[in-house]
Coordinates of C-alpha atoms in Angstrom, one line a residue:
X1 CA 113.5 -42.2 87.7
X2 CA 116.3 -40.7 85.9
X3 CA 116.0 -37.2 84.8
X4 CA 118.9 -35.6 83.1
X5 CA 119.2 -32.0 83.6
X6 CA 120.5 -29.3 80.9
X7 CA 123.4 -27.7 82.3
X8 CA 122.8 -24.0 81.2
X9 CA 125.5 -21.2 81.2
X10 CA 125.0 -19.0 83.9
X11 CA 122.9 -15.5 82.5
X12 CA 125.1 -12.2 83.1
X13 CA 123.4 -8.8 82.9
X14 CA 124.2 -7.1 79.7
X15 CA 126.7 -4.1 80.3
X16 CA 124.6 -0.8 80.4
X17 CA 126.3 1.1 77.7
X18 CA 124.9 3.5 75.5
X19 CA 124.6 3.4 72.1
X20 CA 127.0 6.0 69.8
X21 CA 123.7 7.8 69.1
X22 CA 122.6 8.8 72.4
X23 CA 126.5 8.8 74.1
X24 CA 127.1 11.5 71.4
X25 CA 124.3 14.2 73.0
X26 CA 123.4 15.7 76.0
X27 CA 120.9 14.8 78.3
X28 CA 117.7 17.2 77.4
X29 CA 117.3 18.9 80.5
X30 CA 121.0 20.0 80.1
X31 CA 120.0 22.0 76.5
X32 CA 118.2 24.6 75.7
X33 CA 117.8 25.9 79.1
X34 CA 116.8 29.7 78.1
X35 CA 114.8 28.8 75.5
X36 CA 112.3 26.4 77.9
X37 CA 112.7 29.1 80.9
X38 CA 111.8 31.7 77.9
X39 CA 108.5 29.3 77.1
X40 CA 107.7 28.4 80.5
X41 CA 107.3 31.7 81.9
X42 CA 105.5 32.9 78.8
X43 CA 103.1 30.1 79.3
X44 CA 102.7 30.5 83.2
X45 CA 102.5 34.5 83.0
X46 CA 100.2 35.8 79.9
X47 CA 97.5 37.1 79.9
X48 CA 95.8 35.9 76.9
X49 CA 92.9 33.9 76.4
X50 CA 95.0 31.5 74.7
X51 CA 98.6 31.3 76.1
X52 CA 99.7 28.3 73.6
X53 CA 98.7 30.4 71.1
X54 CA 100.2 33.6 72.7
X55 CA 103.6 32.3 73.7
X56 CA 103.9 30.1 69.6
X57 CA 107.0 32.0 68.8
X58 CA 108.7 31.3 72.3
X59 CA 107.4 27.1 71.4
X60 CA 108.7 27.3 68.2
X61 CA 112.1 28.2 69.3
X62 CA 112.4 25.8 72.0
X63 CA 111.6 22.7 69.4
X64 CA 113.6 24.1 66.8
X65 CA 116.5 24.1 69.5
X66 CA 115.8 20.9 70.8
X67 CA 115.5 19.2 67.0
X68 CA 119.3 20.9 66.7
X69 CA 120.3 18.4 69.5
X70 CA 118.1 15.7 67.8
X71 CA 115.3 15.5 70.5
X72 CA 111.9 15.6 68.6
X73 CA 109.1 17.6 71.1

């Protein structure tokens, strides 16, 4: 029995580089720290019934910081 094997090329993992897009911003824990520290501690210490609902403003800032870096939350 003759079986002819393929000789294939051997496989090489791709290179791990980033595309322009995400090379070009930060990381997102590395933005907008006082904003989420701002929201977080909102959110941990109110009082409210509803602290989402209390703490909006301190949310809306935080998103509308982290769209600027091009992060949707």
């Amino acid at each position: 029995m003759d079986a002819k094997v393929a000789s294939l090329p051997p496989v090489q993992p791709a290179a791990a580089t980033p595309s322009s897009d995400n090379a070009a911003r930060p990381k997102p824990c590395c933005v907008c720290k006082e904003e989420k520290s701002k929201r977080d501690e909102c959110m941990l210490f109110s009082n409210a019934k509803d602290p989402a609902a209390d703490c909006q403003s301190f949310v809306d800032k935080y998103k509308a910081c982290m769209a600027g870096f091009g992060y949707k939350v």
